[in-house]
Short mmCIF file of C-alpha atoms in Angstrom, two decimals:
data_model
loop_
_atom_site.label_atom_id
_atom_site.label_comp_id
_atom_site.label_asym_id
_atom_site.label_seq_id
_atom_site.Cartn_x
_atom_site.Cartn_y
_atom_site.Cartn_z
CA ARG A 1 -17.61 -24.99 9.74
CA SER A 2 -17.15 -22.42 7.55
CA LYS A 3 -18.44 -22.75 3.74
CA ALA A 4 -15.31 -22.92 1.13
CA PRO A 5 -15.83 -18.89 -0.55
CA ILE A 6 -17.42 -19.15 -4.13
CA VAL A 7 -16.19 -17.29 -7.06
CA THR A 8 -18.90 -14.64 -9.33
CA GLU A 9 -18.83 -12.41 -12.14
CA SER A 10 -20.12 -8.68 -12.08
CA ASP A 11 -19.51 -5.37 -13.59
CA GLY A 12 -16.51 -6.33 -14.68
CA CYS A 13 -14.97 -8.23 -11.37
CA TYR A 14 -14.24 -11.28 -9.70
CA VAL A 15 -16.50 -11.58 -6.56
CA LEU A 16 -15.47 -13.46 -3.98
CA THR A 17 -17.62 -14.45 -1.27
CA ALA A 18 -17.33 -15.76 2.29
CA GLY A 19 -20.26 -15.25 4.44
CA LYS A 20 -20.44 -11.37 5.03
CA ASN A 21 -17.29 -10.78 3.31
CA VAL A 22 -16.65 -9.95 -0.04
CA ALA A 23 -13.81 -9.07 -1.92
CA LYS A 24 -13.59 -7.79 -5.88
CA ILE A 25 -10.90 -7.54 -8.46
CA ASP A 26 -11.24 -5.88 -11.61
CA LYS A 27 -10.92 -7.80 -14.49
CA SER A 28 -9.14 -5.37 -16.65
CA SER A 29 -6.62 -4.70 -14.03
CA GLY A 30 -6.07 -7.49 -12.24
CA MET A 31 -6.48 -4.71 -8.99
CA LEU A 32 -8.30 -5.28 -5.72
CA CYS A 33 -11.02 -2.33 -5.92
CA GLY A 34 -13.22 -3.67 -2.81
CA TYR A 35 -13.24 -5.36 0.29
CA ALA A 36 -16.36 -5.32 2.06
CA ASN A 37 -17.92 -6.77 5.65
CA ALA A 38 -21.54 -6.67 5.92
CA GLY A 39 -22.11 -4.52 2.84
CA VAL A 40 -19.71 -1.79 4.65
CA GLU A 41 -17.07 -0.81 1.67
CA ALA A 42 -13.71 -0.40 3.60
CA ILE A 43 -11.73 -0.03 -0.14
CA SER A 44 -12.22 3.64 -1.90
CA SER A 45 -10.22 3.11 -4.46
CA ALA A 46 -8.18 -0.16 -5.72
CA PHE A 47 -4.68 -1.08 -4.20
CA ARG A 48 -2.43 -1.07 -7.25
CA PRO A 49 1.67 -1.72 -7.80
CA ASN A 50 3.49 1.06 -6.78
CA PHE A 51 7.00 2.08 -7.80
CA TRP A 52 8.08 5.35 -6.68
CA ARG A 53 7.22 7.75 -3.28
CA ALA A 54 7.48 11.52 -2.38
CA GLY A 55 11.05 13.00 -2.70
CA THR A 56 13.07 13.84 0.47
CA ASP A 57 15.18 16.47 1.13
CA ASN A 58 18.54 13.56 0.79
CA ASP A 59 16.36 13.09 -2.88
CA ARG A 60 16.46 16.40 -3.70
CA ARG A 61 19.80 17.90 -2.55
CA GLY A 62 21.95 14.75 -2.80
CA TRP A 63 21.70 11.68 -5.20
CA LYS A 64 19.01 12.98 -7.62
CA ALA A 65 16.67 10.05 -7.59
CA GLU A 66 14.22 11.72 -9.77
CA GLU A 67 17.31 11.91 -12.66
CA LEU A 68 18.30 8.14 -11.83
CA MET A 69 14.88 6.34 -11.25
CA GLY A 70 12.19 8.66 -12.57
CA GLN A 71 10.96 6.63 -15.34
CA TRP A 72 9.25 4.59 -12.64
CA LYS A 73 6.90 7.31 -11.66
CA ASP A 74 4.18 6.18 -14.13
CA VAL A 75 4.69 2.62 -14.99
CA VAL A 76 1.56 1.76 -17.16
CA ALA A 77 0.49 -1.87 -16.91
CA ASN A 78 -0.59 -2.69 -21.09
CA ASP A 79 -0.87 -6.59 -20.65
CA VAL A 80 -3.06 -8.02 -18.50
CA LYS A 81 -3.93 -11.40 -17.86
CA VAL A 82 -6.79 -12.53 -15.13
CA THR A 83 -8.02 -15.63 -14.32
CA SER A 84 -10.21 -17.72 -11.24
CA SER A 85 -9.66 -20.80 -9.55
CA ALA A 86 -10.06 -23.07 -6.57
CA GLU A 87 -7.43 -24.49 -4.36
CA GLY A 88 -8.65 -26.34 -1.59
CA ASN A 89 -11.51 -24.68 0.63
CA ASN A 90 -9.94 -21.37 -1.12
CA ALA A 91 -11.33 -19.28 -3.75
CA VAL A 92 -8.59 -17.70 -5.97
CA VAL A 93 -7.76 -14.94 -8.39
CA GLU A 94 -4.41 -14.89 -10.31
CA ALA A 95 -3.41 -12.03 -12.29
CA VAL A 96 -0.38 -11.63 -14.29
CA ILE A 97 0.61 -7.79 -15.45
CA ILE A 98 3.38 -6.87 -17.75
CA SER A 99 3.98 -3.12 -17.15
CA ASP A 100 5.66 -1.46 -20.25
CA GLY A 101 8.15 -4.40 -20.59
CA LYS A 102 9.75 -3.10 -17.21
CA ALA A 103 8.08 -5.49 -15.12
CA VAL A 104 6.58 -8.60 -14.66
CA MET A 105 3.99 -8.67 -11.54
CA ASN A 106 1.57 -11.66 -10.51
CA ILE A 107 -0.60 -11.26 -7.88
CA LYS A 108 -2.63 -13.66 -6.16
CA TYR A 109 -5.51 -13.26 -4.00
CA SER A 110 -6.70 -15.85 -1.91
CA MET A 111 -9.91 -15.87 -0.09
CA HIS A 112 -10.39 -18.12 2.86
CA PRO A 113 -13.30 -19.66 4.25
CA ASP A 114 -13.50 -17.20 7.08
CA GLY A 115 -13.50 -14.47 5.15
CA THR A 116 -9.42 -13.47 5.29
CA LEU A 117 -8.01 -12.52 1.92
CA GLY A 118 -4.66 -13.55 1.64
CA VAL A 119 -2.52 -11.14 -1.38
CA SER A 120 0.83 -12.54 -2.34
CA TYR A 121 3.32 -10.20 -4.92
CA ASP A 122 5.82 -11.32 -6.97
CA ILE A 123 7.35 -9.34 -9.67
CA LYS A 124 10.75 -9.42 -12.08
CA ILE A 125 12.20 -6.38 -13.05
CA ASP A 126 14.09 -5.93 -16.46
CA ASN A 127 17.74 -6.23 -15.45
CA GLN A 128 18.32 -2.77 -17.73
CA MET A 129 16.32 -1.12 -15.46
CA PRO A 130 17.34 0.97 -12.43
CA GLU A 131 16.10 -0.08 -9.53
CA PRO A 132 12.55 1.17 -8.23
CA ILE A 133 12.84 3.43 -5.41
CA ARG A 134 9.60 1.21 -3.75
CA ILE A 135 7.86 -2.23 -4.43
CA GLY A 136 4.37 -2.44 -3.10
CA LEU A 137 0.77 -1.54 -3.10
CA GLN A 138 -0.88 1.83 -2.82
CA GLY A 139 -4.49 2.06 -2.05
CA GLN A 140 -7.76 4.06 -0.59
CA ILE A 141 -9.40 3.39 1.77
CA ASP A 142 -12.72 5.60 3.67
CA SER A 143 -11.32 8.27 6.06
CA ARG A 144 -13.40 6.69 9.13
CA TYR A 145 -10.82 4.49 9.50
CA SER A 146 -8.84 6.94 10.87
CA ASN A 147 -7.77 4.95 14.84
CA VAL A 148 -4.37 3.72 13.93
CA THR A 149 -3.15 0.70 15.89
CA TYR A 150 0.48 -1.43 14.50
CA PHE A 151 2.66 -3.89 15.58
CA GLY A 152 5.82 -2.77 14.34
CA ILE A 153 8.78 -0.62 15.31
CA GLY A 154 7.84 2.59 16.63
CA PRO A 155 6.52 4.99 18.04
CA TRP A 156 7.81 7.73 15.65
CA GLU A 157 8.80 7.89 11.59
CA ASN A 158 11.50 5.07 10.57
CA TYR A 159 12.80 4.16 7.78
CA CYS A 160 14.27 1.15 6.76
CA ASP A 161 17.77 2.81 7.29
CA ARG A 162 17.05 4.68 9.69
CA SER A 163 15.63 2.64 12.16
CA ASP A 164 18.23 2.18 15.28
CA GLY A 165 16.64 4.71 17.60
CA VAL A 166 12.82 2.64 17.61
CA LEU A 167 11.72 -0.08 19.23
CA LEU A 168 9.35 -3.11 18.44
CA GLY A 169 5.60 -3.01 19.76
CA ARG A 170 2.60 -2.08 19.96
CA TYR A 171 1.56 1.10 19.32
CA ALA A 172 -1.72 3.10 18.96
CA THR A 173 -1.86 6.43 17.06
CA THR A 174 -3.78 8.20 14.26
CA VAL A 175 -3.86 9.34 10.49
CA ALA A 176 -3.61 12.86 11.10
CA GLU A 177 -0.64 12.15 13.99
CA MET A 178 1.32 9.62 11.39
CA PRO A 179 3.43 12.07 9.39
CA GLU A 180 6.22 14.21 10.62
CA ARG A 181 6.09 18.04 10.01
CA TYR A 182 8.77 19.07 8.17
CA VAL A 183 9.86 21.94 7.37
CA LYS A 184 9.43 21.17 3.23
CA PRO A 185 6.38 18.36 2.49
CA GLN A 186 8.16 15.14 1.75
CA SER A 187 8.29 11.24 1.87
CA THR A 188 6.85 10.63 5.49
CA GLY A 189 5.33 8.78 8.47
CA GLY A 190 6.48 5.73 8.15
CA ARG A 191 6.94 2.59 9.58
CA GLU A 192 9.06 -0.80 9.22
CA HIS A 193 9.07 -4.18 10.23
CA LEU A 194 5.30 -4.21 10.55
CA ARG A 195 3.83 -7.57 11.74
CA GLU A 196 -0.22 -6.27 12.11
CA LEU A 197 -1.52 -3.32 11.26
CA VAL A 198 -5.66 -2.45 12.72
CA LEU A 199 -7.35 0.68 10.60
CA SER A 200 -10.88 1.13 12.56
CA ASP A 201 -13.52 3.47 13.79
CA GLY A 202 -13.34 3.64 17.34
CA LYS A 203 -16.54 1.30 17.46
CA GLY A 204 -15.24 -2.09 16.51
CA PHE A 205 -15.35 -1.68 12.63
CA GLY A 206 -12.13 -1.68 10.40
CA LEU A 207 -9.58 -3.03 8.79
CA LYS A 208 -7.25 -5.91 9.98
CA ILE A 209 -3.84 -6.51 7.88
CA GLU A 210 -1.32 -9.39 8.87
CA THR A 211 2.06 -9.61 7.26
CA GLU A 212 5.02 -11.65 6.82
CA GLY A 213 8.35 -10.72 6.81
CA ARG A 214 9.36 -7.06 6.75
CA VAL A 215 6.88 -4.56 5.14
CA GLY A 216 6.54 -1.40 5.80
CA PHE A 217 3.09 0.98 5.73
CA SER A 218 2.08 4.53 6.16
CA ALA A 219 -1.39 5.71 6.27
CA LEU A 220 -1.74 9.46 5.50
CA GLN A 221 -4.55 12.43 4.39
CA PHE A 222 -1.92 13.01 1.41
CA THR A 223 -0.70 11.83 -1.53
CA ASP A 224 2.51 11.38 -2.81
CA ALA A 225 1.49 14.58 -5.61
CA ASP A 226 0.00 16.49 -2.40
CA LEU A 227 3.77 16.18 -0.75
CA MET A 228 5.31 16.58 -3.58
CA ASN A 229 3.81 19.88 -5.13
CA SER A 230 3.44 21.87 -1.91
CA GLN A 231 6.15 23.44 -0.35
CA HIS A 232 4.90 23.92 3.25
CA MET A 233 3.18 21.46 5.26
CA TRP A 234 0.05 24.19 5.88
CA GLU A 235 -0.83 23.81 2.41
CA LEU A 236 -1.80 20.59 2.60
CA GLN A 237 -5.52 19.68 2.75
CA ALA A 238 -6.37 16.67 4.15
CA ARG A 239 -7.63 14.47 1.00
CA PRO A 240 -11.78 12.37 2.43
CA TYR A 241 -9.68 9.44 2.25
CA THR A 242 -7.02 7.73 3.43
CA VAL A 243 -3.75 7.19 1.75
CA LEU A 244 -2.42 3.58 2.50
CA HIS A 245 1.24 2.19 1.18
CA LEU A 246 2.27 -1.21 1.76
CA ASP A 247 5.91 -1.63 0.99
CA ALA A 248 7.88 -4.79 0.63
CA TRP A 249 10.64 -2.77 0.37
CA THR A 250 11.82 1.03 -0.52
CA ARG A 251 14.96 2.79 -0.70
CA GLY A 252 16.15 5.16 2.52
#
C-alpha cells in the first residue's frame, strides 16, 4: 500500500511528494510550477489561468472579439492566498486568486498516494464583465514530449461549434502535426471532448492527463502571441517547448 503524500516547503513553493512523483505549487502565485517523476521534470513554465486565445478570421472580420472582450487579454492576479492541508490520504494545496476584481479563482491541487495530481478549478466572474473568450489553464512542457495520443474527437482540428464532422476515438499524432496550416496564422490545433491525453517522448516516459467532463486542448510549438504577430505560417519559429492549453470552455 502506498504511503500518504507529504507536504514540505522549499524555495517559495509548497512541495507535494508521493513516492517518486513531486509537484510544486508557487506560494506567491498559487500556480503549478513543477511536476517531476524520478527527478525528471515535465513542466517548463507554470500552468496559469487563461482567458484569451489567438484570434480567428471570424474574430477579426466578423464580431470583433478584440473590441468586445479585449480586457481579458492581460488579467493580473493582485490578491493570492495559498494554503496547505491534508484530506484523508491526500496532500492538498488550495489557492484563492483574485484578478483585478474581475474574477475570483479557486484552484485545488490534490496529490494522491500513487503520485497522481488532481487539479480542480472554479471561477466566479463579476457580472459587469463581458464573458471571457476562454476559461482554462495554459502552461509549457518539455519539448521532448512531442508524441501526442488522445481520446477525444478528431482526428483533425475541431471547435465547440465545429465538431459535427469528427468522431470520438483514440488518435495519435505529434505536436508538429497538430496545427492547421491556415493562410494567416490564427487560433489552431484544438481538439474537443477530451477524456485522456498522453504527451510522451516515445520511450515510455511522459505526462498523462485524464479529465472529467468536456475539456478542449491544444499542444503547439507556438504561443498565442506568435500566432497573432505573424502574417504567414512560414514565419513561425518552433519554440523550444510545447505550449499546452487545457480549456474548460472556449468560444467558437
